[in-house]
Amino acid sequence: MNAAIIGGAGTVGATTAYTLSLIKPNVDVTLVDIASDVAAGHTIDMRTALGHAAHPAGKDFSSGGGQVRTVEPGARNLEDADCIVMAASVPRPADSAERGGRRTFLKHNSELIEQIASWLGQIEPRPVVTVTNPLDLINYRLARALDWDRRYCIGYSLSETARLADQLARCLDVPPAAISCPTMGEHGEHLVPVFSRATVDGEQISLSINERKQITEAVKDVPYDVIHLRGPQETSRWVTSRGVASLVASILEDGPSDPICCSVPLDGEYGYRNLSLSVPLRLSSDGVEDIIEWELSAFERRALDEAADAVGELC
């Protein structure tokens, strides 16, 4: 199995590649980037990190035989990829460090994605996990530029789910792994926590309106808190890389058995068309197998409509 990461020299791309090599050590990882020297440096470092399996302290880690390599951008270099991660991005704009800042990437990242799609579209369709911001808009524009079946364009939006689990775990004093609460809508200001489906160890939980509001606002704040604490050129690399790597590993293994919320171009589901939003999906090694329409509370439905309006006007 092979996973290719376009933008593999960047912070998120390289961290995702390393995380994937740890959690799925039998997968070959390919870094694709015009910054070939930087990508090659990451490749050497990751490849030698796998060598820790040679000593007693590292025997239980990174011993699956997967390889790490660097290639130049181009269709022929991606023909062996079973899943592709789109992590390419322009440098962070100066005004992107406040809430809503993901949209400041739109113009230049759209131009970048169009360039990549011009050669990516020459290969046979296969799942592409979009990480590039603003995620829902870029995922939609990539799907349109590639002209592939929409099943292959999957927007990563699981960081919100992880952040929500962290906030709920703190509120309820339980481990994050005990939490289940999906998020729909936009990867950004118009995220929609599906509190009507929130459980702890499988048991339904009830939160007050004020608790829901506070938790939702905290989830929106977290990525910008990270930027302010670590510096304007930083990003939430750890939560993103683990989430993307887990999603890619799951796709390579023919998808999780339960639905997972990711962004996908919609064609009538939930009443929306011509936009990409996070909704519950069933995934396989061939992309999106099914889009599931959950029954939502009145508040969740209104919030999802607001997300569709906000994203749709820019799609």
Short mmCIF file of C-alpha atoms in Angstrom, two decimals:
data_model
loop_
_atom_site.label_atom_id
_atom_site.label_comp_id
_atom_site.label_asym_id
_atom_site.label_seq_id
_atom_site.Cartn_x
_atom_site.Cartn_y
_atom_site.Cartn_z
CA MET A 1 0.00 0.00 0.00
CA ASN A 2 1.21 3.47 -0.84
CA ALA A 3 0.11 6.88 0.42
CA ALA A 4 1.36 9.98 -1.40
CA ILE A 5 1.41 13.38 0.29
CA ILE A 6 1.35 16.41 -2.00
CA GLY A 7 2.95 19.21 -0.01
CA GLY A 8 5.06 16.68 1.88
CA ALA A 9 7.78 19.22 2.66
CA GLY A 10 5.38 21.44 4.59
CA THR A 11 4.65 21.33 8.30
CA VAL A 12 1.38 19.41 8.07
CA GLY A 13 2.49 17.22 5.17
CA ALA A 14 5.75 16.11 6.77
CA THR A 15 4.20 15.58 10.20
CA THR A 16 1.39 13.54 8.62
CA ALA A 17 3.94 11.43 6.75
CA TYR A 18 5.86 10.68 9.93
CA THR A 19 2.71 9.92 11.92
CA LEU A 20 1.43 7.59 9.19
CA SER A 21 4.76 5.75 9.13
CA LEU A 22 4.35 5.11 12.86
CA ILE A 23 0.71 4.05 13.00
CA LYS A 24 0.83 2.12 9.71
CA PRO A 25 4.44 0.94 9.34
CA ASN A 26 3.64 -1.43 6.46
CA VAL A 27 2.55 1.47 4.22
CA ASP A 28 4.97 3.09 1.78
CA VAL A 29 4.89 6.88 2.15
CA THR A 30 5.76 9.19 -0.75
CA LEU A 31 6.50 12.89 -0.25
CA VAL A 32 5.66 15.06 -3.26
CA ASP A 33 6.81 18.68 -3.26
CA ILE A 34 8.50 21.27 -5.44
CA ALA A 35 10.76 21.94 -2.43
CA SER A 36 12.60 18.73 -3.26
CA ASP A 37 15.59 19.31 -0.98
CA VAL A 38 13.38 19.93 2.06
CA ALA A 39 11.27 16.88 1.23
CA ALA A 40 14.41 14.78 0.76
CA GLY A 41 15.67 15.93 4.16
CA HIS A 42 12.41 14.84 5.78
CA THR A 43 12.65 11.53 3.91
CA ILE A 44 16.14 10.79 5.21
CA ASP A 45 15.12 11.67 8.76
CA MET A 46 11.95 9.54 8.63
CA ARG A 47 13.72 6.64 6.95
CA THR A 48 16.42 6.55 9.60
CA ALA A 49 13.78 6.91 12.33
CA LEU A 50 12.40 3.56 11.15
CA GLY A 51 15.81 2.14 12.03
CA HIS A 52 14.93 2.31 15.71
CA ALA A 53 13.36 -1.12 15.18
CA ALA A 54 16.96 -2.40 15.18
CA HIS A 55 17.46 -2.01 18.93
CA PRO A 56 15.66 -3.50 21.95
CA ALA A 57 13.90 -0.29 23.00
CA GLY A 58 12.39 0.15 19.53
CA LYS A 59 11.54 -3.44 18.59
CA ASP A 60 7.81 -2.92 18.99
CA PHE A 61 7.71 0.19 16.82
CA SER A 62 8.03 0.95 13.10
CA SER A 63 8.83 -2.62 12.10
CA GLY A 64 6.38 -3.17 9.27
CA GLY A 65 8.80 -2.71 6.38
CA GLY A 66 7.22 0.37 4.80
CA GLN A 67 9.46 2.69 2.81
CA VAL A 68 9.67 6.50 2.66
CA ARG A 69 10.70 8.30 -0.52
CA THR A 70 10.61 11.70 -2.22
CA VAL A 71 9.45 12.37 -5.79
CA GLU A 72 8.96 15.44 -7.98
CA PRO A 73 5.39 16.61 -8.64
CA GLY A 74 3.93 14.92 -11.71
CA ALA A 75 1.30 12.39 -12.71
CA ARG A 76 3.69 9.52 -13.46
CA ASN A 77 5.09 9.68 -9.92
CA LEU A 78 1.65 9.11 -8.36
CA GLU A 79 0.48 6.15 -10.41
CA ASP A 80 1.29 3.71 -7.58
CA ALA A 81 -0.48 5.72 -4.87
CA ASP A 82 -3.53 4.06 -3.34
CA CYS A 83 -4.51 7.22 -1.47
CA ILE A 84 -3.32 10.81 -1.90
CA VAL A 85 -3.20 13.56 0.71
CA MET A 86 -3.56 17.12 -0.60
CA ALA A 87 -1.61 19.16 1.96
CA ALA A 88 -0.08 21.75 -0.38
CA SER A 89 -0.58 25.37 0.66
CA VAL A 90 0.78 28.85 0.13
CA PRO A 91 2.52 30.45 3.16
CA ARG A 92 0.25 31.65 5.94
CA PRO A 93 -1.21 35.09 5.14
CA ALA A 94 -0.56 37.83 7.68
CA ASP A 95 -4.27 38.18 8.51
CA SER A 96 -4.95 34.46 9.00
CA ALA A 97 -4.15 34.21 12.72
CA GLU A 98 -7.61 35.21 13.98
CA ARG A 99 -10.84 33.24 13.93
CA GLY A 100 -12.14 32.90 10.39
CA GLY A 101 -8.56 33.18 9.13
CA ARG A 102 -8.70 30.00 7.06
CA ARG A 103 -10.61 31.87 4.36
CA THR A 104 -7.70 34.26 3.80
CA PHE A 105 -5.97 31.35 2.04
CA LEU A 106 -8.77 30.97 -0.51
CA LYS A 107 -7.56 32.98 -3.50
CA HIS A 108 -3.97 31.78 -3.64
CA ASN A 109 -4.64 28.20 -2.51
CA SER A 110 -7.36 27.93 -5.18
CA GLU A 111 -4.79 28.94 -7.80
CA LEU A 112 -2.32 26.41 -6.38
CA ILE A 113 -4.89 23.61 -6.40
CA GLU A 114 -5.81 24.38 -10.01
CA GLN A 115 -2.15 23.97 -10.97
CA ILE A 116 -1.84 20.66 -9.13
CA ALA A 117 -5.13 19.38 -10.57
CA SER A 118 -3.82 20.00 -14.10
CA TRP A 119 -1.37 17.11 -13.71
CA LEU A 120 -3.06 15.11 -10.95
CA GLY A 121 -6.09 14.64 -13.19
CA GLN A 122 -3.95 12.67 -15.66
CA ILE A 123 -3.93 9.58 -13.43
CA GLU A 124 -6.80 7.19 -12.75
CA PRO A 125 -9.14 8.40 -9.97
CA ARG A 126 -8.39 7.30 -6.41
CA PRO A 127 -9.20 8.74 -2.96
CA VAL A 128 -7.75 12.19 -2.30
CA VAL A 129 -7.90 13.50 1.27
CA THR A 130 -7.89 17.30 1.16
CA VAL A 131 -6.24 19.13 4.07
CA THR A 132 -5.56 22.45 2.30
CA ASN A 133 -7.51 25.41 3.72
CA PRO A 134 -10.17 26.66 3.49
CA LEU A 135 -10.91 22.97 3.40
CA ASP A 136 -14.53 22.72 2.23
CA LEU A 137 -14.03 25.27 -0.54
CA ILE A 138 -10.75 23.73 -1.69
CA ASN A 139 -12.23 20.22 -1.64
CA TYR A 140 -15.12 21.39 -3.81
CA ARG A 141 -12.84 23.25 -6.23
CA LEU A 142 -10.46 20.30 -6.44
CA ALA A 143 -13.36 17.95 -7.28
CA ARG A 144 -14.53 20.35 -9.96
CA ALA A 145 -11.02 20.80 -11.41
CA LEU A 146 -10.29 17.07 -11.48
CA ASP A 147 -13.68 16.20 -12.94
CA TRP A 148 -13.58 12.87 -11.11
CA ASP A 149 -16.55 11.26 -9.47
CA ARG A 150 -17.12 13.13 -6.21
CA ARG A 151 -16.59 9.93 -4.22
CA TYR A 152 -12.84 10.39 -4.53
CA CYS A 153 -12.64 13.89 -2.99
CA ILE A 154 -12.73 13.67 0.81
CA GLY A 155 -12.15 16.77 2.92
CA TYR A 156 -10.41 16.10 6.24
CA SER A 157 -12.36 17.73 9.08
CA LEU A 158 -11.74 15.40 12.01
CA SER A 159 -9.68 17.87 14.05
CA GLU A 160 -12.94 19.49 15.18
CA THR A 161 -14.19 16.11 16.36
CA ALA A 162 -10.96 15.57 18.33
CA ARG A 163 -11.12 19.08 19.81
CA LEU A 164 -14.75 18.55 20.74
CA ALA A 165 -13.89 15.27 22.44
CA ASP A 166 -11.16 17.04 24.40
CA GLN A 167 -13.55 19.78 25.54
CA LEU A 168 -16.29 17.31 26.50
CA ALA A 169 -13.80 15.09 28.33
CA ARG A 170 -12.65 18.08 30.37
CA CYS A 171 -16.23 19.12 31.09
CA LEU A 172 -17.37 15.62 32.10
CA ASP A 173 -14.09 14.43 33.67
CA VAL A 174 -13.79 11.33 31.47
CA PRO A 175 -11.11 10.14 29.02
CA PRO A 176 -11.49 11.52 25.46
CA ALA A 177 -11.71 7.95 24.13
CA ALA A 178 -14.98 7.52 26.05
CA ILE A 179 -16.55 10.39 24.09
CA SER A 180 -18.48 10.08 20.85
CA CYS A 181 -19.78 13.33 19.37
CA PRO A 182 -19.47 13.92 15.61
CA THR A 183 -19.17 17.32 13.94
CA MET A 184 -20.80 18.32 10.67
CA GLY A 185 -20.86 21.53 8.63
CA GLU A 186 -17.87 23.71 7.81
CA HIS A 187 -14.27 23.19 8.83
CA GLY A 188 -14.22 26.55 10.56
CA GLU A 189 -16.64 29.06 12.03
CA HIS A 190 -19.74 27.15 10.93
CA LEU A 191 -18.92 23.77 12.43
CA VAL A 192 -21.94 21.89 13.77
CA PRO A 193 -21.38 19.66 16.81
CA VAL A 194 -24.06 16.97 16.73
CA PHE A 195 -24.78 17.04 20.45
CA SER A 196 -27.97 15.06 19.90
CA ARG A 197 -25.69 12.06 19.22
CA ALA A 198 -23.19 12.73 22.01
CA THR A 199 -22.44 9.75 24.26
CA VAL A 200 -20.01 8.71 26.97
CA ASP A 201 -19.19 5.00 26.84
CA GLY A 202 -22.26 4.56 24.66
CA GLU A 203 -24.63 6.31 27.05
CA GLN A 204 -26.47 9.42 25.84
CA ILE A 205 -25.47 12.62 27.61
CA SER A 206 -27.40 15.83 28.14
CA LEU A 207 -25.85 19.29 28.11
CA SER A 208 -27.43 22.65 28.80
CA ILE A 209 -27.71 25.23 26.04
CA ASN A 210 -25.05 27.30 27.76
CA GLU A 211 -22.68 24.32 28.04
CA ARG A 212 -23.14 23.54 24.35
CA LYS A 213 -22.43 27.14 23.39
CA GLN A 214 -19.33 27.39 25.57
CA ILE A 215 -17.92 24.09 24.29
CA THR A 216 -18.58 25.01 20.65
CA GLU A 217 -16.87 28.39 21.02
CA ALA A 218 -13.90 26.74 22.72
CA VAL A 219 -13.53 24.30 19.82
CA LYS A 220 -13.50 27.24 17.39
CA ASP A 221 -10.90 29.07 19.49
CA VAL A 222 -8.42 26.22 19.95
CA PRO A 223 -6.53 26.38 16.61
CA TYR A 224 -6.01 30.12 17.01
CA ASP A 225 -4.91 29.69 20.61
CA VAL A 226 -2.23 27.36 19.25
CA ILE A 227 -1.11 29.97 16.71
CA HIS A 228 -0.94 32.71 19.32
CA LEU A 229 1.08 30.55 21.71
CA ARG A 230 3.48 29.00 19.20
CA GLY A 231 3.86 31.79 16.64
CA PRO A 232 2.13 33.12 13.51
CA GLN A 233 3.75 30.61 11.14
CA GLU A 234 2.71 27.62 13.22
CA THR A 235 -0.33 25.39 12.91
CA SER A 236 -2.07 22.59 14.82
CA ARG A 237 0.27 20.05 13.32
CA TRP A 238 -0.17 17.29 15.90
CA VAL A 239 -3.96 17.02 15.96
CA THR A 240 -4.09 17.39 12.18
CA SER A 241 -1.36 14.89 11.38
CA ARG A 242 -2.74 12.20 13.66
CA GLY A 243 -6.22 12.72 12.28
CA VAL A 244 -5.15 12.69 8.62
CA ALA A 245 -2.87 9.69 9.14
CA SER A 246 -5.65 7.79 10.91
CA LEU A 247 -8.11 8.63 8.13
CA VAL A 248 -5.69 7.55 5.39
CA ALA A 249 -4.81 4.34 7.23
CA SER A 250 -8.51 3.59 7.61
CA ILE A 251 -9.19 4.19 3.90
CA LEU A 252 -6.31 1.91 2.94
CA GLU A 253 -7.88 -0.79 5.11
CA ASP A 254 -11.24 -0.37 3.30
CA GLY A 255 -12.73 2.20 5.65
CA PRO A 256 -14.04 2.17 9.23
CA SER A 257 -17.14 0.09 9.91
CA ASP A 258 -19.01 3.05 11.41
CA PRO A 259 -19.88 6.33 9.65
CA ILE A 260 -17.36 9.16 9.93
CA CYS A 261 -17.97 12.85 9.24
CA CYS A 262 -15.82 14.32 6.48
CA SER A 263 -16.36 16.94 3.81
CA VAL A 264 -17.67 15.78 0.43
CA PRO A 265 -19.28 17.54 -2.55
CA LEU A 266 -23.05 17.26 -2.11
CA ASP A 267 -25.64 16.65 -4.80
CA GLY A 268 -29.00 16.91 -3.07
CA GLU A 269 -28.13 15.33 0.28
CA TYR A 270 -29.59 17.38 3.13
CA GLY A 271 -31.08 19.56 0.39
CA TYR A 272 -27.70 21.03 -0.71
CA ARG A 273 -25.92 21.09 -4.06
CA ASN A 274 -22.78 22.62 -5.54
CA LEU A 275 -20.81 22.78 -2.28
CA SER A 276 -18.76 20.58 0.02
CA LEU A 277 -19.64 20.12 3.70
CA SER A 278 -18.85 17.62 6.42
CA VAL A 279 -21.59 15.01 6.67
CA PRO A 280 -21.62 11.38 7.84
CA LEU A 281 -20.03 9.03 5.28
CA ARG A 282 -19.21 5.39 4.84
CA LEU A 283 -15.74 5.07 3.36
CA SER A 284 -13.84 2.31 1.61
CA SER A 285 -10.56 1.97 -0.23
CA ASP A 286 -12.43 3.39 -3.23
CA GLY A 287 -13.56 6.56 -1.50
CA VAL A 288 -17.05 7.51 -0.37
CA GLU A 289 -19.40 4.53 -0.50
CA ASP A 290 -22.45 6.21 0.98
CA ILE A 291 -23.62 9.57 2.32
CA ILE A 292 -25.87 9.15 5.34
CA GLU A 293 -28.63 11.62 6.19
CA TRP A 294 -29.02 11.72 9.95
CA GLU A 295 -32.07 13.07 11.70
CA LEU A 296 -30.88 16.26 13.38
CA SER A 297 -32.34 18.44 16.10
CA ALA A 298 -33.98 21.69 14.99
CA PHE A 299 -30.99 23.67 16.27
CA GLU A 300 -28.49 21.42 14.48
CA ARG A 301 -30.46 21.67 11.26
CA ARG A 302 -30.50 25.46 11.40
CA ALA A 303 -26.78 25.50 12.09
CA LEU A 304 -26.16 23.18 9.13
CA ASP A 305 -28.23 25.46 6.89
CA GLU A 306 -26.11 28.40 8.02
CA ALA A 307 -22.95 26.45 7.21
CA ALA A 308 -24.30 25.61 3.74
CA ASP A 309 -25.15 29.26 3.10
CA ALA A 310 -21.70 30.43 4.23
CA VAL A 311 -19.80 27.87 2.18
CA GLY A 312 -22.15 27.81 -0.79
CA GLU A 313 -21.81 31.50 -1.60
CA LEU A 314 -18.05 31.05 -2.09
CA CYS A 315 -18.28 27.73 -3.97
#
